[in-house]
Structure formats: C-alpha cells, structure tokens
Short mmCIF file of C-alpha atoms and ligand atoms in Angstrom, two decimals:
data_model
loop_
_atom_site.label_atom_id
_atom_site.label_comp_id
_atom_site.label_asym_id
_atom_site.label_seq_id
_atom_site.Cartn_x
_atom_site.Cartn_y
_atom_site.Cartn_z
CA MET W 1 -137.19 42.10 -83.25
CA THR W 2 -134.48 39.62 -83.05
CA SER W 3 -134.40 37.70 -79.70
CA TYR W 4 -131.15 36.80 -78.10
CA ASN W 5 -129.72 34.19 -75.77
CA SER W 6 -127.13 36.30 -73.89
CA PHE W 7 -124.56 33.66 -73.55
CA GLU W 8 -124.78 32.78 -77.28
CA THR W 9 -124.33 36.41 -77.98
CA ALA W 10 -121.30 36.54 -75.46
CA ARG W 11 -119.66 33.45 -77.02
CA ARG W 12 -120.20 34.93 -80.63
CA GLN W 13 -118.45 37.98 -79.46
CA ILE W 14 -115.47 36.14 -77.96
CA LEU W 15 -115.10 34.08 -81.27
CA GLU W 16 -114.85 37.26 -83.21
CA ALA W 17 -112.12 38.72 -80.79
CA ALA W 18 -110.19 35.45 -80.93
CA GLU W 19 -110.33 35.46 -84.72
CA ILE W 20 -108.79 39.01 -84.73
CA LEU W 21 -106.34 38.28 -82.05
CA LYS W 22 -105.45 35.16 -83.93
CA LEU W 23 -105.73 33.07 -80.56
CA ASP W 24 -105.09 29.29 -80.61
CA LYS W 25 -107.61 26.75 -80.36
CA SER W 26 -106.90 25.95 -76.52
CA THR W 27 -107.17 29.54 -75.67
CA THR W 28 -110.22 30.09 -77.47
CA ASP W 29 -111.71 26.92 -75.91
CA LEU W 30 -110.77 27.90 -72.48
CA LEU W 31 -112.36 31.44 -72.89
CA ILE W 32 -115.87 30.42 -74.42
CA GLN W 33 -116.92 28.45 -71.28
CA PRO W 34 -117.00 29.28 -67.59
CA GLN W 35 -114.23 28.17 -65.47
CA ARG W 36 -116.39 26.89 -62.50
CA GLU W 37 -120.14 26.64 -62.19
CA TYR W 38 -122.19 25.97 -59.07
CA THR W 39 -125.94 25.34 -59.20
CA PHE W 40 -127.70 24.68 -55.60
CA THR W 41 -130.99 24.25 -53.96
CA MET W 42 -131.63 26.93 -50.95
CA PRO W 43 -134.54 25.93 -48.65
CA VAL W 44 -136.04 29.20 -47.48
CA MET W 45 -138.61 29.69 -44.78
CA LEU W 46 -141.51 31.97 -45.69
CA ASP W 47 -143.37 34.33 -43.18
CA SER W 48 -146.27 31.71 -43.50
CA GLY W 49 -143.95 28.98 -41.99
CA ALA W 50 -144.09 27.18 -45.46
CA ILE W 51 -140.55 26.32 -46.90
CA GLU W 52 -139.78 27.40 -50.50
CA ILE W 53 -137.04 25.46 -52.20
CA MET W 54 -135.06 28.12 -54.40
CA THR W 55 -132.40 27.63 -56.94
CA GLY W 56 -129.22 29.61 -56.83
CA PHE W 57 -126.19 30.01 -59.09
CA ARG W 58 -122.77 31.18 -58.78
CA ILE W 59 -120.23 31.24 -61.94
CA GLN W 60 -116.62 32.13 -61.68
CA TYR W 61 -116.18 32.70 -65.40
CA ASN W 62 -112.60 33.39 -65.65
CA THR W 63 -109.98 33.75 -62.79
CA ALA W 64 -106.48 34.05 -64.60
CA ARG W 65 -106.31 37.68 -63.65
CA GLY W 66 -107.45 37.52 -60.03
CA PRO W 67 -110.47 36.60 -57.98
CA ALA W 68 -113.82 36.50 -59.52
CA LYS W 69 -115.86 39.72 -59.10
CA GLY W 70 -119.56 40.33 -60.03
CA GLY W 71 -123.05 40.73 -58.63
CA ILE W 72 -125.82 38.72 -57.16
CA ARG W 73 -129.36 39.05 -58.79
CA PHE W 74 -132.63 38.09 -57.37
CA HIS W 75 -134.97 37.76 -60.33
CA PRO W 76 -137.95 35.44 -61.08
CA GLU W 77 -136.52 34.99 -64.69
CA GLU W 78 -133.12 34.23 -63.73
CA THR W 79 -131.40 31.58 -65.79
CA ILE W 80 -127.97 29.93 -65.89
CA ASP W 81 -127.28 31.29 -69.40
CA THR W 82 -127.93 34.74 -68.10
CA ILE W 83 -125.40 34.29 -65.49
CA ARG W 84 -122.90 32.93 -67.59
CA ALA W 85 -123.11 35.76 -70.07
CA LEU W 86 -123.10 38.19 -67.43
CA SER W 87 -120.07 36.51 -65.72
CA CYS W 88 -118.25 36.47 -69.08
CA TRP W 89 -118.92 40.01 -69.57
CA MET W 90 -117.66 41.04 -65.99
CA THR W 91 -114.35 39.05 -66.93
CA TRP W 92 -113.79 41.64 -69.97
CA LYS W 93 -114.86 44.53 -67.97
CA ALA W 94 -112.44 44.04 -65.15
CA ALA W 95 -109.66 43.36 -67.53
CA VAL W 96 -110.50 46.53 -69.85
CA SER W 97 -110.01 48.46 -66.64
CA ASP W 98 -106.72 46.80 -65.77
CA LEU W 99 -108.17 45.44 -62.41
CA PRO W 100 -106.34 42.56 -60.93
CA LEU W 101 -109.66 40.68 -61.01
CA GLY W 102 -111.52 37.92 -62.83
CA GLY W 103 -115.32 37.74 -63.81
CA GLY W 104 -118.17 36.20 -61.71
CA LYS W 105 -121.95 36.49 -61.30
CA GLY W 106 -124.54 34.70 -59.42
CA GLY W 107 -128.31 34.72 -58.81
CA VAL W 108 -131.38 33.37 -57.25
CA ILE W 109 -134.62 32.62 -59.08
CA CYS W 110 -137.22 34.23 -56.75
CA ASN W 111 -139.46 37.25 -57.15
CA PRO W 112 -138.30 39.95 -54.53
CA LYS W 113 -141.68 41.94 -54.99
CA HIS W 114 -143.55 39.17 -53.49
CA LEU W 115 -141.15 38.61 -50.57
CA SER W 116 -141.29 40.63 -47.13
CA VAL W 117 -138.15 42.04 -46.02
CA LYS W 118 -137.73 39.20 -43.34
CA GLU W 119 -137.97 36.79 -46.22
CA LEU W 120 -135.45 38.66 -48.26
CA GLU W 121 -133.13 38.56 -45.39
CA ARG W 122 -133.54 34.82 -45.22
CA VAL W 123 -132.94 34.38 -48.94
CA ALA W 124 -129.67 36.42 -48.66
CA ARG W 125 -128.48 34.29 -45.62
CA ALA W 126 -129.25 31.04 -47.11
CA TYR W 127 -127.48 32.10 -50.43
CA ILE W 128 -124.33 32.43 -48.46
CA ARG W 129 -124.82 29.34 -46.51
CA ALA W 130 -124.71 27.50 -49.88
CA VAL W 131 -121.72 29.59 -51.54
CA ALA W 132 -119.46 30.00 -48.34
CA ASP W 133 -116.80 27.36 -49.46
CA PHE W 134 -117.01 28.69 -52.98
CA ILE W 135 -116.48 32.17 -52.43
CA GLY W 136 -113.66 34.19 -50.50
CA THR W 137 -111.73 37.51 -50.39
CA GLU W 138 -109.04 35.75 -52.64
CA LYS W 139 -111.41 33.58 -54.50
CA ASP W 140 -114.59 35.46 -55.32
CA ILE W 141 -115.95 38.61 -54.20
CA PRO W 142 -119.73 39.12 -54.84
CA ALA W 143 -121.64 42.48 -55.04
CA PRO W 144 -125.17 43.68 -55.53
CA ASP W 145 -127.03 43.44 -58.84
CA VAL W 146 -130.58 43.58 -60.08
CA TYR W 147 -132.98 43.61 -57.04
CA THR W 148 -130.17 43.46 -54.35
CA ASN W 149 -128.69 46.41 -52.70
CA PRO W 150 -126.37 47.41 -49.77
CA GLN W 151 -128.64 46.11 -47.35
CA THR W 152 -128.60 42.59 -48.73
CA MET W 153 -124.76 42.76 -48.86
CA ALA W 154 -124.82 43.66 -45.05
CA TRP W 155 -126.94 40.68 -44.39
CA MET W 156 -124.74 38.24 -46.62
CA MET W 157 -121.52 39.72 -44.90
CA ASP W 158 -122.91 39.00 -41.42
CA GLU W 159 -123.82 35.40 -42.34
CA TYR W 160 -120.50 34.76 -44.06
CA GLU W 161 -118.87 36.09 -40.72
CA THR W 162 -121.03 33.95 -38.69
CA ILE W 163 -119.73 30.78 -40.67
CA VAL W 164 -116.04 31.67 -40.66
CA ARG W 165 -116.17 32.98 -37.12
CA LYS W 166 -114.00 36.24 -37.91
CA HIS W 167 -114.35 39.70 -39.39
CA SER W 168 -114.29 39.41 -43.26
CA SER W 169 -115.57 42.61 -44.72
CA GLY W 170 -113.85 42.32 -48.08
CA ILE W 171 -115.95 39.13 -48.90
CA LEU W 172 -118.53 41.48 -50.54
CA THR W 173 -118.33 45.02 -51.93
CA ASP W 174 -121.05 47.87 -52.19
CA LYS W 175 -121.67 47.46 -48.38
CA PRO W 176 -123.05 50.27 -46.41
CA MET W 177 -120.43 52.77 -45.26
CA GLN W 178 -120.62 52.08 -41.53
CA ILE W 179 -119.57 48.35 -42.11
CA GLY W 180 -116.55 48.58 -44.66
CA GLY W 181 -118.26 50.34 -47.77
CA THR W 182 -116.18 52.83 -49.52
CA GLU W 183 -116.82 56.65 -50.13
CA GLY W 184 -117.75 57.39 -53.80
CA ARG W 185 -119.54 54.05 -54.53
CA ARG W 186 -123.03 55.30 -55.22
CA ASP W 187 -122.30 57.48 -58.19
CA ALA W 188 -119.32 55.57 -59.42
CA THR W 189 -120.85 54.07 -62.30
CA SER W 190 -122.32 57.49 -63.75
CA ARG W 191 -119.03 59.27 -62.70
CA GLY W 192 -117.29 56.58 -64.67
CA GLY W 193 -119.39 57.17 -67.61
CA VAL W 194 -119.50 60.62 -67.73
CA ILE W 195 -115.59 60.60 -67.44
CA THR W 196 -115.49 58.52 -70.56
CA VAL W 197 -117.75 61.04 -72.44
CA ARG W 198 -115.08 63.89 -71.40
CA GLU W 199 -112.34 61.94 -72.94
CA ALA W 200 -114.22 61.02 -75.98
CA CYS W 201 -115.29 64.66 -76.57
CA ARG W 202 -111.63 65.70 -76.40
CA HIS W 203 -110.56 62.88 -78.61
CA TYR W 204 -113.45 63.27 -81.22
CA GLY W 205 -113.69 66.96 -80.88
CA ILE W 206 -117.30 67.15 -79.69
CA LYS W 207 -118.75 69.65 -77.62
CA PRO W 208 -121.19 68.08 -75.00
CA ASP W 209 -123.54 71.03 -75.04
CA THR W 210 -126.72 69.04 -75.13
CA PHE W 211 -127.58 65.57 -73.48
CA ILE W 212 -130.27 63.03 -73.08
CA VAL W 213 -130.95 60.42 -70.26
CA GLN W 214 -133.04 57.49 -71.29
CA GLY W 215 -133.80 55.71 -67.99
CA PHE W 216 -134.06 58.38 -65.22
CA GLY W 217 -133.16 55.77 -62.17
CA ASN W 218 -130.08 55.48 -60.20
CA ALA W 219 -127.43 55.57 -62.99
CA GLY W 220 -129.41 58.12 -65.19
CA GLN W 221 -130.17 60.61 -62.43
CA ARG W 222 -126.62 60.55 -61.19
CA ALA W 223 -125.09 61.03 -64.78
CA ALA W 224 -127.60 64.00 -65.41
CA LEU W 225 -126.26 65.68 -62.10
CA LEU W 226 -122.62 64.96 -63.04
CA HIS W 227 -122.51 65.86 -66.69
CA LYS W 228 -122.32 69.40 -65.69
CA GLU W 229 -119.90 69.18 -62.93
CA ILE W 230 -117.54 66.96 -64.96
CA LEU W 231 -117.80 68.63 -68.12
CA GLY W 232 -118.18 72.06 -67.17
CA GLY W 233 -121.66 72.67 -68.80
CA GLY W 234 -124.10 71.02 -71.00
CA LYS W 235 -127.99 71.19 -70.93
CA LEU W 236 -130.28 68.07 -70.14
CA ILE W 237 -132.95 68.40 -72.86
CA ALA W 238 -134.83 65.08 -72.68
CA ALA W 239 -135.42 62.15 -70.01
CA SER W 240 -137.57 59.13 -69.63
CA ASP W 241 -138.48 56.52 -67.34
CA SER W 242 -140.43 53.34 -67.84
CA LYS W 243 -143.80 55.18 -68.05
CA SER W 244 -143.02 58.75 -69.50
CA ALA W 245 -140.67 61.24 -71.09
CA VAL W 246 -140.01 64.94 -70.65
CA TYR W 247 -138.46 67.30 -73.24
CA ASN W 248 -137.36 71.15 -73.18
CA PRO W 249 -134.70 72.17 -75.94
CA ASN W 250 -134.04 75.21 -73.80
CA GLY W 251 -132.86 72.82 -70.81
CA ILE W 252 -134.24 70.89 -67.84
CA ASP W 253 -132.63 71.43 -64.46
CA PRO W 254 -131.45 67.87 -63.53
CA MET W 255 -131.84 68.40 -59.73
CA GLU W 256 -135.25 69.89 -59.87
CA LEU W 257 -136.30 66.60 -62.15
CA VAL W 258 -134.62 64.45 -59.59
CA ARG W 259 -136.84 65.97 -56.64
CA HIS W 260 -139.84 65.57 -58.91
CA LYS W 261 -139.18 61.97 -59.59
CA LEU W 262 -138.47 61.34 -55.76
CA THR W 263 -141.49 63.04 -54.60
CA THR W 264 -144.02 61.83 -57.17
CA GLY W 265 -142.27 58.48 -58.10
CA SER W 266 -142.70 59.64 -61.95
CA LEU W 267 -141.57 62.16 -64.47
CA LYS W 268 -145.13 63.02 -65.39
CA GLY W 269 -146.49 66.60 -64.39
CA PHE W 270 -142.89 68.21 -64.31
CA LYS W 271 -143.23 71.76 -64.69
CA GLY W 272 -140.16 72.63 -66.40
CA ALA W 273 -140.79 70.65 -69.64
CA GLU W 274 -143.39 69.42 -71.91
CA GLU W 275 -144.33 65.68 -71.96
CA ALA W 276 -142.94 63.52 -74.84
CA GLU W 277 -143.60 60.20 -76.12
CA ARG W 278 -141.23 57.71 -74.11
CA ASP W 279 -139.36 56.23 -76.85
CA SER W 280 -139.17 59.05 -79.04
CA ILE W 281 -136.45 60.95 -76.72
CA LEU W 282 -133.71 58.50 -78.00
CA GLU W 283 -134.30 59.83 -81.45
CA LEU W 284 -133.58 63.65 -80.68
CA GLU W 285 -130.72 65.55 -81.75
CA ALA W 286 -128.17 65.94 -79.03
CA ASP W 287 -124.39 65.68 -78.30
CA VAL W 288 -124.53 62.99 -76.07
CA LEU W 289 -127.25 60.15 -75.32
CA TYR W 290 -127.07 58.26 -71.94
CA PRO W 291 -129.03 55.08 -72.36
CA ALA W 292 -129.30 54.05 -68.72
CA ALA W 293 -132.48 51.70 -68.57
CA LEU W 294 -132.49 48.00 -69.87
CA GLU W 295 -131.06 45.88 -72.82
CA ASN W 296 -131.89 46.36 -76.27
CA ALA W 297 -133.17 49.91 -76.05
CA ILE W 298 -131.21 50.70 -79.42
CA ASN W 299 -132.18 48.00 -81.80
CA GLU W 300 -132.41 47.23 -85.57
CA THR W 301 -136.06 49.38 -85.52
CA ASN W 302 -134.54 52.79 -84.23
CA ALA W 303 -130.86 52.76 -84.66
CA HIS W 304 -130.79 54.44 -87.91
CA LYS W 305 -132.86 57.33 -86.42
CA ILE W 306 -130.56 57.99 -83.44
CA ARG W 307 -129.11 61.47 -84.15
CA SER W 308 -126.61 62.04 -80.97
CA LYS W 309 -123.13 62.26 -81.79
CA LEU W 310 -122.06 60.18 -78.83
CA VAL W 311 -123.80 57.25 -77.22
CA CYS W 312 -122.55 56.45 -73.57
CA GLU W 313 -123.64 52.92 -72.48
CA LEU W 314 -124.43 53.43 -68.77
CA ALA W 315 -126.78 50.31 -68.90
CA ASN W 316 -125.75 46.99 -69.66
CA GLY W 317 -126.28 45.82 -73.26
CA PRO W 318 -128.46 48.66 -74.30
CA THR W 319 -127.60 48.32 -77.99
CA THR W 320 -128.14 45.27 -80.04
CA PRO W 321 -125.49 43.70 -82.23
CA GLU W 322 -127.58 44.82 -85.34
CA ALA W 323 -127.89 48.33 -83.94
CA ASP W 324 -124.25 48.63 -83.45
CA GLU W 325 -123.33 48.09 -86.91
CA ILE W 326 -125.77 50.85 -87.99
CA LEU W 327 -124.35 53.38 -85.37
CA PHE W 328 -120.90 52.52 -86.53
CA ALA W 329 -121.75 53.00 -90.26
CA ASN W 330 -123.61 56.34 -89.43
CA GLY W 331 -120.59 57.76 -87.83
CA ILE W 332 -121.94 57.72 -84.21
CA HIS W 333 -119.42 57.10 -81.46
CA VAL W 334 -120.33 54.49 -79.11
CA LEU W 335 -118.85 54.31 -75.60
CA PRO W 336 -119.48 50.55 -75.10
CA ASP W 337 -120.81 49.29 -71.60
CA LEU W 338 -117.48 47.20 -70.97
CA LEU W 339 -115.83 50.74 -70.69
CA ALA W 340 -118.63 53.03 -69.90
CA SER W 341 -120.21 51.39 -67.15
CA ALA W 342 -117.09 50.09 -65.36
CA GLY W 343 -117.04 52.76 -62.64
CA GLY W 344 -118.86 50.50 -60.38
CA VAL W 345 -116.36 47.67 -60.54
CA ILE W 346 -113.59 49.99 -60.47
CA VAL W 347 -114.59 51.48 -57.17
CA SER W 348 -115.81 48.18 -55.87
CA TYR W 349 -112.00 46.97 -56.23
CA PHE W 350 -111.07 50.23 -54.32
CA GLU W 351 -113.45 49.07 -51.61
CA MET W 352 -111.62 45.44 -51.42
CA VAL W 353 -108.32 47.34 -51.25
CA GLN W 354 -109.42 49.63 -48.23
CA ASP W 355 -111.14 46.59 -46.36
CA SER W 356 -107.92 44.55 -46.78
CA SER W 357 -105.72 47.30 -45.64
CA PHE W 358 -108.05 48.88 -42.84
CA ILE W 359 -107.31 52.31 -44.34
CA PHE W 360 -110.20 54.21 -45.64
CA TRP W 361 -109.94 56.92 -48.31
CA GLU W 362 -111.59 60.21 -48.46
CA GLU W 363 -114.05 60.64 -51.31
CA ASP W 364 -111.68 62.94 -53.30
CA ILE W 365 -109.12 60.32 -53.49
CA VAL W 366 -111.48 57.79 -54.82
CA HIS W 367 -112.73 60.09 -57.50
CA LYS W 368 -109.16 60.85 -58.47
CA ALA W 369 -108.41 57.07 -58.64
CA LEU W 370 -111.38 56.28 -60.60
CA ASP W 371 -110.88 59.17 -63.13
CA LYS W 372 -107.18 57.56 -63.72
CA LYS W 373 -108.33 53.93 -64.14
CA ILE W 374 -111.34 54.84 -66.65
CA THR W 375 -109.28 57.48 -68.53
CA LYS W 376 -106.71 54.94 -69.11
CA ALA W 377 -109.21 52.17 -70.22
CA PHE W 378 -110.70 54.79 -72.62
CA HIS W 379 -107.45 55.26 -74.31
CA SER W 380 -106.66 51.62 -74.60
CA VAL W 381 -110.04 51.00 -76.25
CA VAL W 382 -109.16 54.08 -78.69
CA GLN W 383 -105.87 52.37 -79.25
CA SER W 384 -107.23 49.06 -80.16
CA GLN W 385 -109.90 50.43 -82.45
CA LYS W 386 -107.29 52.35 -84.42
CA GLU W 387 -105.08 49.17 -84.46
CA LYS W 388 -107.77 46.82 -85.52
CA ARG W 389 -110.06 49.04 -87.30
CA VAL W 390 -113.20 47.61 -85.69
CA HIS W 391 -116.22 49.19 -83.99
CA PRO W 392 -115.77 50.55 -80.16
CA ARG W 393 -117.61 47.69 -78.67
CA LEU W 394 -115.28 45.03 -80.54
CA ALA W 395 -112.22 47.00 -79.60
CA ALA W 396 -113.13 47.11 -76.02
CA LEU W 397 -113.61 43.24 -76.14
CA ILE W 398 -110.33 42.83 -77.81
CA VAL W 399 -108.44 44.69 -75.05
CA GLY W 400 -110.31 42.53 -72.46
CA VAL W 401 -109.90 39.10 -74.19
CA ALA W 402 -106.22 39.80 -75.02
CA ARG W 403 -105.37 40.56 -71.27
CA VAL W 404 -107.06 37.53 -69.94
CA ALA W 405 -105.74 35.32 -72.81
CA GLU W 406 -102.31 36.64 -71.80
CA ALA W 407 -103.02 35.94 -68.23
CA CYS W 408 -103.95 32.24 -69.05
CA LYS W 409 -100.78 31.72 -71.28
CA LEU W 410 -98.44 33.10 -68.46
CA ARG W 411 -99.95 30.75 -66.08
CA GLY W 412 -99.23 27.87 -68.49
CA TRP W 413 -102.97 26.99 -68.51
CA VAL W 414 -102.82 27.01 -72.46
P1 NAD Y 501 -132.69 51.68 -61.95
O1 NAD Y 501 -133.95 50.61 -61.76
O2 NAD Y 501 -132.68 52.44 -60.78
O3 NAD Y 501 -133.11 52.86 -63.21
C1 NAD Y 501 -133.73 52.19 -64.23
C2 NAD Y 501 -134.48 53.16 -64.75
O4 NAD Y 501 -134.86 53.03 -66.34
C3 NAD Y 501 -135.91 53.46 -64.14
O5 NAD Y 501 -135.95 54.83 -63.99
C4 NAD Y 501 -136.93 52.83 -64.95
O6 NAD Y 501 -138.09 53.60 -64.81
C5 NAD Y 501 -136.35 53.10 -66.38
N1 NAD Y 501 -136.75 52.30 -67.48
C6 NAD Y 501 -137.22 51.02 -67.42
N2 NAD Y 501 -137.89 50.75 -68.68
C7 NAD Y 501 -137.34 51.85 -69.35
C8 NAD Y 501 -137.87 52.07 -71.06
N3 NAD Y 501 -138.25 51.05 -71.67
N4 NAD Y 501 -137.67 53.49 -71.35
C9 NAD Y 501 -137.18 54.41 -70.46
N5 NAD Y 501 -136.78 54.14 -69.22
C10 NAD Y 501 -137.06 53.01 -68.67
O7 NAD Y 501 -131.58 50.91 -62.39
P2 NAD Y 501 -129.90 51.43 -62.27
O8 NAD Y 501 -129.30 50.93 -61.29
O9 NAD Y 501 -129.93 52.78 -62.63
O10 NAD Y 501 -129.47 50.52 -63.64
C11 NAD Y 501 -129.85 50.86 -64.84
C12 NAD Y 501 -128.84 50.32 -65.98
O11 NAD Y 501 -127.56 50.63 -65.64
C13 NAD Y 501 -128.92 48.78 -65.82
O12 NAD Y 501 -128.71 48.33 -67.14
C14 NAD Y 501 -127.76 48.38 -64.92
O13 NAD Y 501 -127.35 46.95 -65.24
C15 NAD Y 501 -126.89 49.31 -65.30
N6 NAD Y 501 -125.80 49.61 -64.47
C16 NAD Y 501 -126.06 50.01 -63.14
C17 NAD Y 501 -125.09 50.29 -62.18
C18 NAD Y 501 -125.29 51.07 -60.73
O14 NAD Y 501 -124.45 50.99 -60.05
N7 NAD Y 501 -126.55 51.40 -60.69
C19 NAD Y 501 -123.65 49.78 -62.54
C20 NAD Y 501 -123.41 49.12 -63.73
C21 NAD Y 501 -124.42 48.99 -64.57
#
C-alpha cells in the first residue's frame, strides 16, 4: 500500500483547492505553510528520580479567522510533520463549520503506556510551562487528542492558572464538567456525524436502515447508540475493534454490545452475533458505514469492495486519496472527516463561549446549537460539490480554504 507523509498530502490538497479557487500565488504560498511553529525541550522527572528530556511541539497553522484551536497528542511516534498536517486540517475543519477559529495542534514525543499517572501529570504540567506564552484564550486554545483526556486538560488548566495567577478556564477545552467543561461534549463528534448522515440521507434519498461501525471505541460506540435516536431507526449489522468483529444481519443491540465491550474489553464472545473476520465487515452491504478507528482503513486494496451507500468518516483520515477516487467513481457518498467529525470542535467552541460568559448551557441547548451548525456546514459542502463538480472531500476543503483565504485577504495579509 502507498505510504504517506501526512503533511505532503495536506499540501497537495491545498494546491488542488487553490487551483480550483484560482487563488493568487501569495495566498497559496501563505496557506501551504504553518503561520507559527514552536518546538521545545521539556525536562520531566520520572518516578525513579531520573530526568527525561522530552520534545514538545505546538503549531498555530493559520489564525486569520480567529485563535488557533486543536488538540495535544502524547505519542511515541509523534513528528513535526504529523502535527503540521493535523493543525492544517483543523484550520479547514473549523472554517467548514464556520467557527471563528483558526487551526492548531500540539504534541509530546513520549510513550504514555510506559508512564505512571504522576509522570503523565508532570508531562502535562511541563508542556504548559513551555507553551504558556504561546497559548491564550485569545491566541490558541488546546484540547485533548490521542492519549490525552479531560484529566490531562484539568492538570494543564491548573498549571496555566498557577502561571498567570488568575482563573482562566477557557484556556483549554474538553475539561471535566466540574471545572468549566460543557454538557454534550462526550458524544459531540458522534452526534455531529450522525446528524450529517441524517442530512445526507434526506439529500440523496437513502433510507439508513442498516449500518456498520468499524472501530467500536469512544466515537464508534456513541454513533451506534445515536444512529437510532437521531434517525428514528436503523439496525447495527456489524462492528469491529482492533482484535475482532461481530456480524448479525438481523441486527445487534448497540447497548448490549457496548456493555459486553465494557465488561470483557473485547467484542469476542458476544452472544447476540456471530464472529466475523475483522476487516471483512467493511465490505458488507449496508446503508451506512461509520469508519471510527484509524487512518487509511479504506484504501486502494479494499475500496472497490465497499458496498455501503454512505460512508460517514468519524475517524480522522480513514480513506486514502486513491480510495476516495474509487468510492466517488462507484457512486458511494462520502461524508468527509472535515465535515463528519467536526462535532467535537464545534462543541469545544461552545465550551469557550460558556467559559468566557460564565453562563453554562443545558444539554438540549448544546445539542440544538450543534445540529444547526453542522447541518449548515453539510449544505455548504453540498453546494460546493454542485458548483465545482468535485468529490465531497475536495468540496469540503474548498469551502474551508476559500473562507480562510478570504479572511487573509480582508486582513491585508495577501
Ligand atoms: P478509541 O481509541 O476510543 O477507539 C478506536 C477503536 O478502534 C478501538 O475500539 C480500537 O480497538 C479500534 N481499532 C483500532 N484499530 C482497528 C482496526 N484495524 N480495525 C477495527 N477497529 C480498530 O478512539 P476514538 O476517540 O473513538 O477515536 C476514533 C477515531 O475518531 C480517531 O481517528 C479519532 O481521531 C477520531 N475522532 C475522535 C473524536 C472523539 O471525540 N473521540 C473526535 C474527532 C475525531
């Protein structure tokens, strides 16, 4: 299979969008590189008393539309190029949903599986000490990402407040509810994805009667539970995780499967379905396929075997560029990650609004506001697809790039 440097992919995408939008050279040159990058060393004391010097990154890719927004990853294979690509995609994602935010991302090269809770806390605090001057509620607002979570955000917020000597809960989002987090954040990504499925089904005349979830983790489980609630019906016929898969053409009870996964840690041995080969479930016939695991799950080797009518990308980057072309040629509708997984950043933005106003919303208000934002984003992408006659991923990118380019122009940057 072709291997990718994510930032090269991201740059190729921008050049393609820039050509269609007929952007001038200075605008294109500005958009194909990060506005600001910060790489630093972080001494972290381990429980043994030894000091490990870790490397951290924070990138503000483009802030023409507002302060940078994006997660912080703790990962042993983190690279500056991955962070560049992810901060770039965050820029377009925020713009597609018309949020007044730019794109950012950060990371630390470390292996959280080899660190104790106390060591993880020290990594989180050391990271904030390193970036405290670089971030801010009106500059750059981080959030969790791979191997970081609301607890990491709580430590980071506390360290930041210690440095600036005042409360500043809006400095990070996806915090625990007790310290400035929002209602509706836990299922925001999945809820946003299922809402885009609802809109797509109405638009393309699809009945979402059957669906498959590839990657039965946080995002996948919540999508399985919300599919019926939001769409008024629909049978889960197959699901997979990293080790196994289950299949039942008569339907699997999503709640039972969530309980089984929680109690046993796996899908194996679930009574309500038969075992299936993990990757084969991607190729089953269904109305909707939710890829919710890792990158490149749908690629040049299996794309021509996909038989779902609609693919809703809850995961980041689950479809390779080659696979995209194949799905488009086969008439399969893809809801690209820039749109379908934007629910998380949309509700993070609502968290920022609540933190700055000190007024906290009821859950149904968050759900309604998310529905409105992502529904509008879906229709902007459909409009772009119609006007430019391109596949949905490029259509979404064009919406995002055009909005950021316009903001750069209005500011007189280009
Ligand atoms: P998670 O770790 O909770 O779940 C991932 C699941 O995928 C796990 O159950 C894992 O076993 C499974 N998996 C791994 N490899 C697999 C494979 N080859 N085949 C089938 N299943 C496999 O992670 P998550 O938070 O649910 O995130 C999943 C994806 O959604 C990621 O791409 C993430 O970037 C994206 N996403 C998540 C959120 C969020 O709010 N959780 C927001 C935006 C995007």
